[in-house]
Structures are given as C-alpha cells and as structure tokens.
Short mmCIF file of C-alpha atoms in Angstrom, two decimals:
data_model
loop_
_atom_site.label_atom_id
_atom_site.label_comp_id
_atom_site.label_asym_id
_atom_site.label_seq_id
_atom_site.Cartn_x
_atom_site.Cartn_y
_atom_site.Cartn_z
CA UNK A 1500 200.41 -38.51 305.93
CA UNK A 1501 200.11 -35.78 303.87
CA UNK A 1502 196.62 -34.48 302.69
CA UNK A 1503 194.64 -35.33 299.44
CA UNK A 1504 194.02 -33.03 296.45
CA UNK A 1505 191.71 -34.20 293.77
CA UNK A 1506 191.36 -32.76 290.29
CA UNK A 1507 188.85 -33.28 288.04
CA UNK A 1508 187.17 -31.47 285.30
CA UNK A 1509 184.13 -31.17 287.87
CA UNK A 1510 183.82 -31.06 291.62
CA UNK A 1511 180.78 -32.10 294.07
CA UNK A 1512 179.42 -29.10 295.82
CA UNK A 1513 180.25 -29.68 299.27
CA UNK A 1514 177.65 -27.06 300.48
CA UNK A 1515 175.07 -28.94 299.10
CA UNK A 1516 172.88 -31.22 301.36
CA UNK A 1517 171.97 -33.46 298.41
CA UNK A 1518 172.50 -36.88 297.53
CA UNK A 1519 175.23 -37.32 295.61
CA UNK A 1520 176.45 -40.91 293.26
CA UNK A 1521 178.47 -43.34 294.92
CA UNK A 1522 181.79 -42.40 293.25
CA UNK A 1523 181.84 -38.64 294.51
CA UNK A 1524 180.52 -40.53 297.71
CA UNK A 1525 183.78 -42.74 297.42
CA UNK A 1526 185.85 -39.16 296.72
CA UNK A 1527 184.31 -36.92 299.25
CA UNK A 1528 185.00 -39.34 302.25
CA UNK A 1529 188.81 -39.73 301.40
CA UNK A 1530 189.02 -35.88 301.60
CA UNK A 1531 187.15 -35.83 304.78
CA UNK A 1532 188.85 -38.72 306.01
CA UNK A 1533 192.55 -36.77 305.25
CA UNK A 1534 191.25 -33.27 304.61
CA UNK A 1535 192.37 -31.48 301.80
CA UNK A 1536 191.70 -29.58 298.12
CA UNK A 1537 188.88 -30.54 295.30
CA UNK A 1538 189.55 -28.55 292.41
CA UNK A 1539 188.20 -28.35 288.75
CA UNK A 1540 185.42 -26.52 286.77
CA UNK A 1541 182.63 -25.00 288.42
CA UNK A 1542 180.42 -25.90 285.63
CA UNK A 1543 179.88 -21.95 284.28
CA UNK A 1544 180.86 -20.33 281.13
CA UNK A 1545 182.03 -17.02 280.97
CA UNK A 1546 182.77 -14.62 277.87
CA UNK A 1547 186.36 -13.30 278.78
CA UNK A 1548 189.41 -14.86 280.62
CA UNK A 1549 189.65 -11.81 283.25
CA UNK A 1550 186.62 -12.66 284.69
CA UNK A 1551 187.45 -15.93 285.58
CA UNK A 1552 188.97 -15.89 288.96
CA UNK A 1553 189.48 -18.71 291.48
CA UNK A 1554 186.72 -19.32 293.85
CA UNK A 1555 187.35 -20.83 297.44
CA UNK A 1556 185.37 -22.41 299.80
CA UNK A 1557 185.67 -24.27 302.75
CA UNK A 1558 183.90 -27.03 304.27
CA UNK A 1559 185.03 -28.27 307.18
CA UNK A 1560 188.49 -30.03 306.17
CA UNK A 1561 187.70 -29.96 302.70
CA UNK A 1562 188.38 -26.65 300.41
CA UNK A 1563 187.51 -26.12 296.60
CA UNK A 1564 188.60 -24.76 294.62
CA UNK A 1565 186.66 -24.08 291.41
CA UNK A 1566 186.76 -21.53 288.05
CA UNK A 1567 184.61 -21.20 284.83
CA UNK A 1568 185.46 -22.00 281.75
CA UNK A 1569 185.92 -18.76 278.95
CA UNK A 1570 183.32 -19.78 276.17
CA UNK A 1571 186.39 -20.23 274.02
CA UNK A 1572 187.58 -22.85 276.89
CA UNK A 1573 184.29 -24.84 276.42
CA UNK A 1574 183.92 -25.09 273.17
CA UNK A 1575 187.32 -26.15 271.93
CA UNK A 1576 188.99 -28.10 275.48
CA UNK A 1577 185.80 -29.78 276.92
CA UNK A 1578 183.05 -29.89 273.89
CA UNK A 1579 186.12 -29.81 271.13
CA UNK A 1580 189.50 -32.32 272.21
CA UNK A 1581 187.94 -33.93 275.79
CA UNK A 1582 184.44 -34.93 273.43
CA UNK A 1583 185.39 -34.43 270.12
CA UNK A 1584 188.46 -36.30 269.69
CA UNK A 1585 189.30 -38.65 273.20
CA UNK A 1586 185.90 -39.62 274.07
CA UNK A 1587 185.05 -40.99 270.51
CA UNK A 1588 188.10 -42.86 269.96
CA UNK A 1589 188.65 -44.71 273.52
CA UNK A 1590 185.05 -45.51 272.75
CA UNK A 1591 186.20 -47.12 269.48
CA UNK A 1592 184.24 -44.67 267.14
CA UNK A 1593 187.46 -42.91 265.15
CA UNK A 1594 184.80 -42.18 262.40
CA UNK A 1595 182.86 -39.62 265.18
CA UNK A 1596 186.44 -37.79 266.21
CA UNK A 1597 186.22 -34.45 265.02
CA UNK A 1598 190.00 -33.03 265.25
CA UNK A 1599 191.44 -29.69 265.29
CA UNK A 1600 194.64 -27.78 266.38
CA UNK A 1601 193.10 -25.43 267.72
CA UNK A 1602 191.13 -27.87 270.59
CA UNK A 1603 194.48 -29.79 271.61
CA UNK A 1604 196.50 -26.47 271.63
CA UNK A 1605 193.35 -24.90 274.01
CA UNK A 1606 193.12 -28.40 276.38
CA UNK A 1607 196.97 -28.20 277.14
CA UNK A 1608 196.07 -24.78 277.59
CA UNK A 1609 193.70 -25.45 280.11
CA UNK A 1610 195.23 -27.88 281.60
CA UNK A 1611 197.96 -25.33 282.60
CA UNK A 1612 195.04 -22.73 283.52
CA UNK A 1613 193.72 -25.58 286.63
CA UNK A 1614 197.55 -26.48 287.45
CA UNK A 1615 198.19 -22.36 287.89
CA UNK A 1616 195.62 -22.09 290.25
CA UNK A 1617 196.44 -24.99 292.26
CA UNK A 1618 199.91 -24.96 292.44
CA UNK A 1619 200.56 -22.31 294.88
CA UNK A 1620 198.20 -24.52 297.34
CA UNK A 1621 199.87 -27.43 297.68
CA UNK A 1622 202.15 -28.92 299.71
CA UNK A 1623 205.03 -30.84 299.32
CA UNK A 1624 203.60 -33.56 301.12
CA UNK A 1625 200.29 -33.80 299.84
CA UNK A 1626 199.29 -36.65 297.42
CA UNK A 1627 197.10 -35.64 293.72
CA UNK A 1628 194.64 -37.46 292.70
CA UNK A 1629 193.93 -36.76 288.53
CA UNK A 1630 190.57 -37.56 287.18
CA UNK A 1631 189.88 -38.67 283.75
CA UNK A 1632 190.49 -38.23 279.86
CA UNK A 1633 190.11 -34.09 280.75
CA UNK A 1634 192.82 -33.53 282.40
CA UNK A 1635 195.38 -36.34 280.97
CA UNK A 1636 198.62 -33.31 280.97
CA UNK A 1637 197.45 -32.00 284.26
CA UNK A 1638 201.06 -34.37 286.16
CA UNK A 1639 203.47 -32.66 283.23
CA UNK A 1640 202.15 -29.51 284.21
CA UNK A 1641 202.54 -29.52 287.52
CA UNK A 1642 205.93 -30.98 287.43
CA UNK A 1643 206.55 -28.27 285.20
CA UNK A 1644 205.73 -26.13 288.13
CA UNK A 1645 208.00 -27.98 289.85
CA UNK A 1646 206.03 -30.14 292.13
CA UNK A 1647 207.33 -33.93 293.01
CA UNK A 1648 204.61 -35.08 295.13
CA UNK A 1649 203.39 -38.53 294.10
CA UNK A 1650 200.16 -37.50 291.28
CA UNK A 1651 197.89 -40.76 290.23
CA UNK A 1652 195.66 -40.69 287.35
CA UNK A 1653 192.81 -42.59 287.03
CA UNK A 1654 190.72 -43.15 283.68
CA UNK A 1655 187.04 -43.58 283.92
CA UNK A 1656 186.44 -44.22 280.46
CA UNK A 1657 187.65 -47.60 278.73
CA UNK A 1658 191.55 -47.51 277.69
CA UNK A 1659 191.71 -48.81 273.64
CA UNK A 1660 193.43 -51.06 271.91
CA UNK A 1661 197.06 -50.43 270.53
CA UNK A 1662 195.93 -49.16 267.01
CA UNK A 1663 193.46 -47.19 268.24
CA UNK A 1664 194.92 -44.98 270.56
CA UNK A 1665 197.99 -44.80 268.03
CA UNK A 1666 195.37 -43.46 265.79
CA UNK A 1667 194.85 -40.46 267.91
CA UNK A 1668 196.01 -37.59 266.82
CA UNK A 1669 199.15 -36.61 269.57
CA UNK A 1670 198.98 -39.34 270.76
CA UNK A 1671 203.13 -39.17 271.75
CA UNK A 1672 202.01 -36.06 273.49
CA UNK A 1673 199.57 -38.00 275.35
CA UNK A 1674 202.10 -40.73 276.39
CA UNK A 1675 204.48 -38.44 277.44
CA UNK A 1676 201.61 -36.77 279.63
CA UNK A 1677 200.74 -40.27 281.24
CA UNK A 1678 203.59 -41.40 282.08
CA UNK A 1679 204.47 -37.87 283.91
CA UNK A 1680 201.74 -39.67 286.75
CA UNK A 1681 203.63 -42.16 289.44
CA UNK A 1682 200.63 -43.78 289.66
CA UNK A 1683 198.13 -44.74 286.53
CA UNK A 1684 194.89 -46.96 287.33
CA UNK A 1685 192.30 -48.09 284.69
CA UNK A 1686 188.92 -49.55 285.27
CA UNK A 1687 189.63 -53.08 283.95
CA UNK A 1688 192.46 -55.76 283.57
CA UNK A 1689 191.53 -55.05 279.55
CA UNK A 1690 191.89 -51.64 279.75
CA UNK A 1691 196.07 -52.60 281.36
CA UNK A 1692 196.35 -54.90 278.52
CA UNK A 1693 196.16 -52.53 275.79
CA UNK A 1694 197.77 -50.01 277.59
CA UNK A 1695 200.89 -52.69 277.98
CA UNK A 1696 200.99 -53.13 274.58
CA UNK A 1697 200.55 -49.70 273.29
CA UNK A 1698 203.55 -48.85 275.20
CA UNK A 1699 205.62 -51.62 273.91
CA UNK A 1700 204.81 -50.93 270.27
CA UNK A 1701 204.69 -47.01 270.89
CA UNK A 1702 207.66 -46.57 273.05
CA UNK A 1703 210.85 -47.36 274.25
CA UNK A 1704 209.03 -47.63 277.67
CA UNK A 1705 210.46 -50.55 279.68
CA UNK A 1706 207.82 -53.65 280.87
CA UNK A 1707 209.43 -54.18 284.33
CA UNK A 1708 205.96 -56.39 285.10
CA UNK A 1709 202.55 -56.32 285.05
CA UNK A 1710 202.01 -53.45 287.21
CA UNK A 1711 205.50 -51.72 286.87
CA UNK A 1712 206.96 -49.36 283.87
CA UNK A 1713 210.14 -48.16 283.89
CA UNK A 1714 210.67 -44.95 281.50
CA UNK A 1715 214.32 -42.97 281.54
CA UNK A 1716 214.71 -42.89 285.63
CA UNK A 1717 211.03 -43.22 286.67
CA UNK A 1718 208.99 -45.70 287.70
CA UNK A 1719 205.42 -46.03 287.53
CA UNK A 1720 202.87 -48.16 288.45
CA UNK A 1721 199.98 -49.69 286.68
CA UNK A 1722 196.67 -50.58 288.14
CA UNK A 1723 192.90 -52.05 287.73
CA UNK A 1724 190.18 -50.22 290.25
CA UNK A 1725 186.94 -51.48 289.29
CA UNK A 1726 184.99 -48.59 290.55
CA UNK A 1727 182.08 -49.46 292.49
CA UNK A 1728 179.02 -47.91 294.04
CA UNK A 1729 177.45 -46.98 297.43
CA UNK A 1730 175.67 -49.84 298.09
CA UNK A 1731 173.82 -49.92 300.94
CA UNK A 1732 172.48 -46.09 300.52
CA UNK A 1733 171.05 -47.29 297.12
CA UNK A 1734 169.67 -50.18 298.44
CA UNK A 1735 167.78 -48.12 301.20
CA UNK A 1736 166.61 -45.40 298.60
CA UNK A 1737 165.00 -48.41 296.15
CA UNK A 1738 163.21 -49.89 299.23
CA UNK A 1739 161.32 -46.38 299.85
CA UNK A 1740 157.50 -46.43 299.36
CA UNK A 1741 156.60 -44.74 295.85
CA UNK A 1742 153.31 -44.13 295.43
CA UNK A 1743 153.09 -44.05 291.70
CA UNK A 1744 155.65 -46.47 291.66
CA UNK A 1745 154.12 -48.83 293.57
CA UNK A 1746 150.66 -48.61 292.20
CA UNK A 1747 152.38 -49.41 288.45
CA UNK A 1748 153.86 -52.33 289.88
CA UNK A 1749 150.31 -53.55 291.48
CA UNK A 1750 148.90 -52.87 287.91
CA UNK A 1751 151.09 -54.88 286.25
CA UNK A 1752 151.14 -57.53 288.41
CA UNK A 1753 147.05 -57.79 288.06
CA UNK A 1754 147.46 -57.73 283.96
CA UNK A 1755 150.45 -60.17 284.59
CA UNK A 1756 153.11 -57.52 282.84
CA UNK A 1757 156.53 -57.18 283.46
CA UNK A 1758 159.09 -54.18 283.22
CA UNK A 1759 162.44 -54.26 281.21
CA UNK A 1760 164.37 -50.97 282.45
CA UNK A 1761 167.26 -49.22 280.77
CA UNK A 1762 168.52 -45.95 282.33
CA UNK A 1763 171.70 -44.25 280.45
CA UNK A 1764 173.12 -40.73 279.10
CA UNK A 1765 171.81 -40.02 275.77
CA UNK A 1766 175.19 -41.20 274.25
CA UNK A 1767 175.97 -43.10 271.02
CA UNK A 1768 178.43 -45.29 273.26
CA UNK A 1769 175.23 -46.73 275.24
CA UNK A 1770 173.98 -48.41 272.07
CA UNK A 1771 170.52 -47.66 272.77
CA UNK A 1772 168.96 -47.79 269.50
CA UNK A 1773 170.53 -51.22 269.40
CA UNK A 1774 168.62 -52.14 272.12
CA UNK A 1775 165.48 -50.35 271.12
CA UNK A 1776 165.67 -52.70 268.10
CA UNK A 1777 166.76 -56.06 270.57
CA UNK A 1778 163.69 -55.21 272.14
CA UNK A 1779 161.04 -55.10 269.00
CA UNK A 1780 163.01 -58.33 267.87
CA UNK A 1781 162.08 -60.34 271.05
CA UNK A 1782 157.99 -59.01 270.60
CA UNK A 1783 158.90 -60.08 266.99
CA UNK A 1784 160.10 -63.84 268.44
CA UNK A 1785 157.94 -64.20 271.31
CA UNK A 1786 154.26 -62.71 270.28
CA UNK A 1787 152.87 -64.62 273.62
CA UNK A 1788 154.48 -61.37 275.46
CA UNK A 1789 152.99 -58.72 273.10
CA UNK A 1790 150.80 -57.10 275.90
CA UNK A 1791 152.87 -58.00 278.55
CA UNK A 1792 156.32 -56.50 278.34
CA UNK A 1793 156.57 -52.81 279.03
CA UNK A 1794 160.25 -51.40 277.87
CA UNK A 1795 160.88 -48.35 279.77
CA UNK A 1796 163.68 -46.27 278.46
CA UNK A 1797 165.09 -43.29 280.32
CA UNK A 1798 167.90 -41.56 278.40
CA UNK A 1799 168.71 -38.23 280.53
CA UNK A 1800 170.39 -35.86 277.94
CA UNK A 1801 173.67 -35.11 277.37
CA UNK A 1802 175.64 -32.55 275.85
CA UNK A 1803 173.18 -31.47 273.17
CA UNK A 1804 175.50 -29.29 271.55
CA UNK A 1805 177.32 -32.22 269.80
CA UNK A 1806 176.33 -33.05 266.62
CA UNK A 1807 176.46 -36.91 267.48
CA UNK A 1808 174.01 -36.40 270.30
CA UNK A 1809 171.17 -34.85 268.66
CA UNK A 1810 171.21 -37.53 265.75
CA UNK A 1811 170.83 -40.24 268.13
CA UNK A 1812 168.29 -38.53 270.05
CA UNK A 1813 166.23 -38.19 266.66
CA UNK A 1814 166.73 -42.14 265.84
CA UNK A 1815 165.42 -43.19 269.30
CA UNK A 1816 162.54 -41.34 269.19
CA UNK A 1817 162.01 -42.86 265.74
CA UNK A 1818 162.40 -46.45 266.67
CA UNK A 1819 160.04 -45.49 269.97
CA UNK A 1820 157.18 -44.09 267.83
CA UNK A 1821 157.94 -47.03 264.98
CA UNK A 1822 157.78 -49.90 267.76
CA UNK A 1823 154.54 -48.53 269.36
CA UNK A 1824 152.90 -47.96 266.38
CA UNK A 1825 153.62 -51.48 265.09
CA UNK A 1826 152.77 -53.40 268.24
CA UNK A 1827 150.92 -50.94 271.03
CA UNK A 1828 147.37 -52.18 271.52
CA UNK A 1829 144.31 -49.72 273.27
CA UNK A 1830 145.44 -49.84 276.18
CA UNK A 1831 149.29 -51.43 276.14
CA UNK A 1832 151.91 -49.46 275.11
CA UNK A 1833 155.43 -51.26 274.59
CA UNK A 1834 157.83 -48.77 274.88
CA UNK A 1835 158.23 -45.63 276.94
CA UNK A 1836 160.85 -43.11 276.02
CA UNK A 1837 161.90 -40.28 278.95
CA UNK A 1838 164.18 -37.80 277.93
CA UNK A 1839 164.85 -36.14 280.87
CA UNK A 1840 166.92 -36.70 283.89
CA UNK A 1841 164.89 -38.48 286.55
CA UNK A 1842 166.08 -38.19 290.19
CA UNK A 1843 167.82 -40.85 292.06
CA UNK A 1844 165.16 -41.67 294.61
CA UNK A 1845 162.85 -42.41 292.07
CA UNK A 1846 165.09 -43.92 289.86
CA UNK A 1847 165.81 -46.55 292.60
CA UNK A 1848 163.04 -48.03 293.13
CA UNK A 1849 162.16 -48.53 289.21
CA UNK A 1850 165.19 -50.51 289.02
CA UNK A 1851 163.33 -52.30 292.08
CA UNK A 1852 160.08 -52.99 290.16
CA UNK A 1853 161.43 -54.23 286.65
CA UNK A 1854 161.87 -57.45 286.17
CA UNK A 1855 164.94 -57.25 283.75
CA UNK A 1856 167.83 -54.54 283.78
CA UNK A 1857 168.93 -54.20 280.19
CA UNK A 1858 172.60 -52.71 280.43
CA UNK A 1859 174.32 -53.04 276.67
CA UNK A 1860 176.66 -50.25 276.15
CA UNK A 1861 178.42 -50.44 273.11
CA UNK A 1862 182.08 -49.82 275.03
CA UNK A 1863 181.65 -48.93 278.56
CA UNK A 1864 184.57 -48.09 281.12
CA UNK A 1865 182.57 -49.62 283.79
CA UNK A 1866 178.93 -49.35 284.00
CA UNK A 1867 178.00 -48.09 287.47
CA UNK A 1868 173.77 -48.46 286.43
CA UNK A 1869 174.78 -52.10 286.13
CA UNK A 1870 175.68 -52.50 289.67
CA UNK A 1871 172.78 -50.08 291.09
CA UNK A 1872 170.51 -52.79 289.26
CA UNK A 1873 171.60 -55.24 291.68
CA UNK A 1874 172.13 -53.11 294.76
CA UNK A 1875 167.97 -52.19 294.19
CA UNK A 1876 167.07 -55.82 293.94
CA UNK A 1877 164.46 -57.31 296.47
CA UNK A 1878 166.34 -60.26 297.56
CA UNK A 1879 163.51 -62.45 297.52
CA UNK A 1880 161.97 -61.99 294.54
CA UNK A 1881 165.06 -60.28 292.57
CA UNK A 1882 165.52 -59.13 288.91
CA UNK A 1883 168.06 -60.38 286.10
CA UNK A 1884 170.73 -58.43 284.80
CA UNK A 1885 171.53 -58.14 280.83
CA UNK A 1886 174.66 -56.68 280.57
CA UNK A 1887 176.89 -55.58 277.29
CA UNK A 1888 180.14 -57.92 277.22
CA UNK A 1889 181.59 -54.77 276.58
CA UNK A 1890 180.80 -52.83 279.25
CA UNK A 1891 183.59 -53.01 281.97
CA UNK A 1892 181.26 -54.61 284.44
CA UNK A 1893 181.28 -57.38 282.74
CA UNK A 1894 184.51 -58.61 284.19
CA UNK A 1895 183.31 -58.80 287.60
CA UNK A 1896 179.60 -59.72 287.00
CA UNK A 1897 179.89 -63.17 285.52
CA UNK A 1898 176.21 -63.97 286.55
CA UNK A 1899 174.45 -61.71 284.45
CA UNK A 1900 173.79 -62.65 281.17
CA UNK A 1901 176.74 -61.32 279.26
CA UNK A 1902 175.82 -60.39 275.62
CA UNK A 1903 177.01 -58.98 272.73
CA UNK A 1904 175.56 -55.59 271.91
CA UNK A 1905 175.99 -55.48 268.30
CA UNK A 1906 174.20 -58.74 268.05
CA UNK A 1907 170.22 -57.88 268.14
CA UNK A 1908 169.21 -61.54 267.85
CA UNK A 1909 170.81 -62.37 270.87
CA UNK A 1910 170.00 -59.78 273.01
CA UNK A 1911 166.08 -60.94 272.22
CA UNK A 1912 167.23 -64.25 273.54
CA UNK A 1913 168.64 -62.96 276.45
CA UNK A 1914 165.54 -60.68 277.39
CA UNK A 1915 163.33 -64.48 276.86
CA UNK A 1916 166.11 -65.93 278.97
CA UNK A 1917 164.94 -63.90 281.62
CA UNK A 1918 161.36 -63.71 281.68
CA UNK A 1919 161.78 -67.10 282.01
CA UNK A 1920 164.58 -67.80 284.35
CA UNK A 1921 162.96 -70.00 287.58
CA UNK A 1922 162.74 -67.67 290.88
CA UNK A 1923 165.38 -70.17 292.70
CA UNK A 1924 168.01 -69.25 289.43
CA UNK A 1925 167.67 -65.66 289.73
CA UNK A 1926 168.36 -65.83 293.49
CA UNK A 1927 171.47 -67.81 292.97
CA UNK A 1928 172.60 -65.25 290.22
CA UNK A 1929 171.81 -62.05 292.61
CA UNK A 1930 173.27 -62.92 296.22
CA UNK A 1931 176.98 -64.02 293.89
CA UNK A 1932 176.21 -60.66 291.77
CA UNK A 1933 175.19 -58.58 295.08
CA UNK A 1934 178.24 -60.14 297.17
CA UNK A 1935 180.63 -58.91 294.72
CA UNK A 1936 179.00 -55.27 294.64
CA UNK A 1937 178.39 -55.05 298.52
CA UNK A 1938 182.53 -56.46 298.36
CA UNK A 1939 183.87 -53.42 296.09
CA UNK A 1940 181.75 -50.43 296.55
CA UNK A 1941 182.71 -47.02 296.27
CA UNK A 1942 185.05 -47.09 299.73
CA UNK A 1943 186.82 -50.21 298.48
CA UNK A 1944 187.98 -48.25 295.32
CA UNK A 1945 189.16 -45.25 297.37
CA UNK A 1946 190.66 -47.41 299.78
CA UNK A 1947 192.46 -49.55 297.29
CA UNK A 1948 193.42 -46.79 294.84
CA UNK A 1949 195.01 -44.36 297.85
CA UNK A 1950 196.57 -47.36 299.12
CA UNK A 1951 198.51 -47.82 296.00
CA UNK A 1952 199.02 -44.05 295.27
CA UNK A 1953 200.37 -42.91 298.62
CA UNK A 1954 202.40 -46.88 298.77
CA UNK A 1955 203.89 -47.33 295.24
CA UNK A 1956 202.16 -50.78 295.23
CA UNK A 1957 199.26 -51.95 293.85
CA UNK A 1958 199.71 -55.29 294.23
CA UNK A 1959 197.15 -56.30 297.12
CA UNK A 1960 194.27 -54.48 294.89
CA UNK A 1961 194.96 -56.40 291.77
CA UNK A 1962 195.27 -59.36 293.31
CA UNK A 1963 191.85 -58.64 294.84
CA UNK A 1964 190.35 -58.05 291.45
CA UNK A 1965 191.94 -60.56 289.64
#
C-alpha cells in the first residue's frame, strides 16, 4: 500500500501541540497511520510570485508541504472564484456570486501552482486525497503532469441542484475537472442526487448505477461520507471544570434560566439573523420565559474582506441591540452577541450548560457544531438539538427537531418544544442521536472514504449510511 497525499487549500500544522477539530483529527491519523505528504496554503500572503517558494517539513512520517499565496493569488483564486463565485452558488445564493475572468483564469492558475510543487514528490503508488470547492482542477492537473495514481475528491460544502450548478459560470470546465478524480465523495445522499442529475442533463456522462459513472474509457465512483467528529475527545473537553462556566450555570439554575446556544462562522449561509429573529418571536409567543431564556450567540468572524460578511455582521448586531432593548429587564439580558473566536475548551462545555443547541443554517454541507452539541451532552440530564432541515446533518440526526430555517414561526415553536420536552424524552432523543455520532466519527469517515479510494468501491460505506 502505497502512501497518502492530501491536498487542501490549508494544512494542520503538525508541529503544533494544539488541539486540533475532529476532521483534521480524522486526516492527520490516516497520514500517520500510512505516512505520507499534506500539502496546500500556508495561510500567508506575499507581494511577488518569486518569493513564494515551497516549504518542507517533516514530522515523523508525515511531510508538508506548504507555500503562500501572491496577494494577486488571494484576492482573485481564494477571496475572488473559491468565495466569490462557488461558495455562493452551492450555497444557493446566485444573487451573492460576484464573477470575473480574471478569478477563474487565476484559480486554474493556482491550481497548477500546488500541482507543480507536488508533482515531483509523488509516487506512482501513492493515493491523493483532494479537498474541497478550492482545488476542484487540482486531478486534471496532475494528470496533465502525467500522474495515474488513483486521486479522490471530496466536497465539504453542499453539492446543488441541476440548475444551479448549470448556472455557474464554467461550469463544463468544472465537470470536466471532476470527473478527471477516480473517486468523488459528497457529504450527503442529496448532495449524489443532484450531482446524478446534473450529469445526465449536462453531459453525455454514462449512469452505470448509483455509485458508478462511466465517461469516454473511465470509470468513476460516486460516494456519500457523512463527515463526523472526534467524539470522545469532545466529550472529555465539555466535562472539564470551568469556573466561570460553571458558576453561570449555578446562577441560572437559582433564577430558574435556561441557555439557548448557537456557535457558527459569521456567514450569510448560517442564517443567523433568521434565528436572531426565531428567537425574539418565541419571547414574542411565550412572555412566561421573558426573564428566563438567555440566547447566547457566538459568531467567530470570517473573511471580513467580503462585502457579504460585513453586511451581515452589521444586521446581527442590529437585531442584538433591537431585541435587548425591546425585552432586557435590570438585570436580564436576552441576547448575547460574541464576535470573536472562542476556544474549543471553553466552547465545550457551553454547549454542556445550554439547554437547547440552535443549529439552522440556511444550506449546510454537514454541520459538524451539530454533532459536537450532542457529543457535550451530560447524559443524564442532556440538551435538545434544533437543527436546520437543510443542514446536511439532518439526514442522519432524525431525533432532533428538524426545522425549516426560513420559517421564523416555527423555529419559535421548536425552541418552546424544547424547554418543554419531559427529561425521559430528551434522553431517548440523545443516546439514538449520540449512538449515531459515537458510530461515524471522524475515523469512520477516513476509514470509509480510503477504503473506497484505494478499493474502487464504495459500496460497504453507502450502504452504512443509507
């Protein structure tokens, strides 16, 4: 077996002794498990292409390699085609893409700047692993380079319907690209759907089944990996003693108050003014809780330099300032707004001491905040899970209450649901909801991904999943 390479637009540091999410957890042990390559952007911006040079390290069986981006590199592949243009329209906003020749002539571009300086590491019998809407030409160029080693792509973000991806400028290009991969997995059995039929009223790409394509004299498989999360080091991390944590939680419990959490990027795909507004309409419905339902919502930022981001960030912190001033009492505010990015250990166990987890993207791929929610849980006495029927989680977590974003008057509901929902309910709900996280963490998805990558079959996963 040969080793693994992953690319992806960024890398883990390695060096770092830090915690790190459950999906680069899920990454970084199938490296160490079969040694071999991370490569991608080292997260800097430089002015001028010849100072960008290739920088490798080594730890233990793992190397990276990593560059910057030129200035012209970030603004027009990652901020410009990757942000302006694919991650508005697989999120179903077409009226936010922002297109340009110049950003998809500079991401193919740069696409063929990260397959120049990997190609003269690999082997012939190593298997690629391709991360996400970034790097969607990154097989074509490396065949072009004339590598044959199986390459799999998987997409983190949600895959769109047929007329919305045909809507996308290049989109032929972007076909072609995909189907360049042997191996292409998506996050849901939705997200195959649409791909299926994009293809068959796209292309002359033939339908061998659900998980085979058959285009000129290649094959290539199709695939749903539900990514998951690392469980059981969340779990311990929410359990920790937190001082202020756990002297809010004693507080509220002696003024009989409850905590609805909500912890996102500040992105207009996370709905959060929708939920800001779901959450004035249930004070609005249920005035016995005015005084006793704190809303605490955490929205770290995210790239700032977009437009889209700083207009949302202004309505939030409207509808945060218009909800306390309408409701807050002397000494009750309803709603607390963070803007900031607040560390996983404390993070954990806040998800711990709220009562309700309100999860409502707009369009999600997955949702991996959805599943930390029930991984922080105290078993005995655990929380209930809102989640978006539009977030990708939604297909595996039937128990939560699934609702529709868009629709503020029943996401109120939903939050009275679940204040309350009787203690022996809420169990029931969390040990199916944790079983089925604890099931398909972060090594399941690894496992079950390589498995079909290095294989050619994916059948055992989806069948899993199904």
């Amino acid at each position: 077996m040969g080793r693994l390479v992953v690319i992806s637009n960024r890398t883990a540091n390695l060096g770092k002794n830090t915690q790190i999410g459950g999906l680069a957890v899920g990454i970084v042990d199938a490296l160490k498990a079969q040694g071999g390559l991370w490569a991608g952007w080292d997260g800097s911006v430089v002015d001028a292409e010849e100072t960008t040079p290739t920088k490798i390290q080594t730890h233990g069986n793992v190397t990276s390699l990593t560059t910057p981006l030129t200035s012209q590199e970030h603004e027009k592949y990652y901020l410009g085609f990757a942000n302006k243009v694919l991650w508005p329209a697989f999120h179903y906003r077409l009226d936010l893409m922002d297109y340009r020749m110049e950003f998809v002539d500079c991401y193919s571009a740069t696409n063929a700047k990260f397959a120049e300086m990997v190609s003269p590491h690999l082997r012939d019998d190593d298997v690629i692993w391709v991360h996400d809407y970034h790097l969607i030409p990154m097989a074509a160029e490396l065949r072009k380079r004339g590598h044959k080693n199986r390459i799999g792509f998987f997409l983190h973000i949600p895959f769109p319907s047929a007329d919305i991806f045909s809507a996308v400028p290049r989109h032929e290009w972007l076909r072609y690209c995909l189907l360049q991969f042997d191996l292409i997995g998506f996050q849901t059995i939705n997200d195959v759907h649409n791909f299926h039929r994009y293809l068959k009223e796209h292309s002359d790409a033939a339908i061998i089944s659900p998980e085979l394509v058959r285009v000129n004299d290649r094959t290539i498989h199709i695939g749903h990996f539900p990514i998951g999360i690392d469980v059981k080091e969340f779990a311990k991390v929410s359990a920790r003693t937190d001082d202020t944590i756990e002297l809010e939680r004693m507080r509220r419990t002696v003024l009989k108050r409850f905590q609805v959490i909500s912890a996102d990027r500040l992105d207009y795909s996370k709905g959060l003014p929708h939920r800001m507004k779901a959450f004035r309409k249930f004070l609005e419905m249920c005035p016995e809780y005015q005084g006793h339902a704190d809303y605490l919502q955490i929205a770290s930022p995210s790239r700032e330099d977009v437009t889209a981001y700083s207009d949302i960030k202004a309505e939030l912190e409207q509808l945060a300032g218009a909800v306390n001033g309408r409701f807050a009492d002397f000494n009750w505010a309803p709603v607390q707004y963070i803007n900031r990015n607040i560390p996983r250990e404390k993070l954990a166990p806040l998800f711990r001491a709220s009562l309700i987890g309100l999860v409502t993207p707009l369009r999600d791929g997955m949702n991996l905040v959805a599943k930390e929610y029930i991984a922080a849980q105290d078993n005995k006495d655990p929380g209930i899970l809102i989640l978006s029927k539009f977030a990708g989680a939604a297909e595996e977590l039937s128990e939560a209450l699934i609702v529709n974003p868009y629709d503020i008057s029943e996401v109120a509901h939903a939050l009275k649901t679940a204040v309350t929902m009787p203690l022996e309910e809420r169990q029931l709900r969390h040990r199916k909801l944790l079983k089925r996280v604890v099931d398909r963490d972060a090594q399941w998805w690894q496992r079950e991904y390589l498995h079909a990558l290095q294989h050619g079959d994916q059948h055992s996963a989806n069948e899993r999943v199904a």
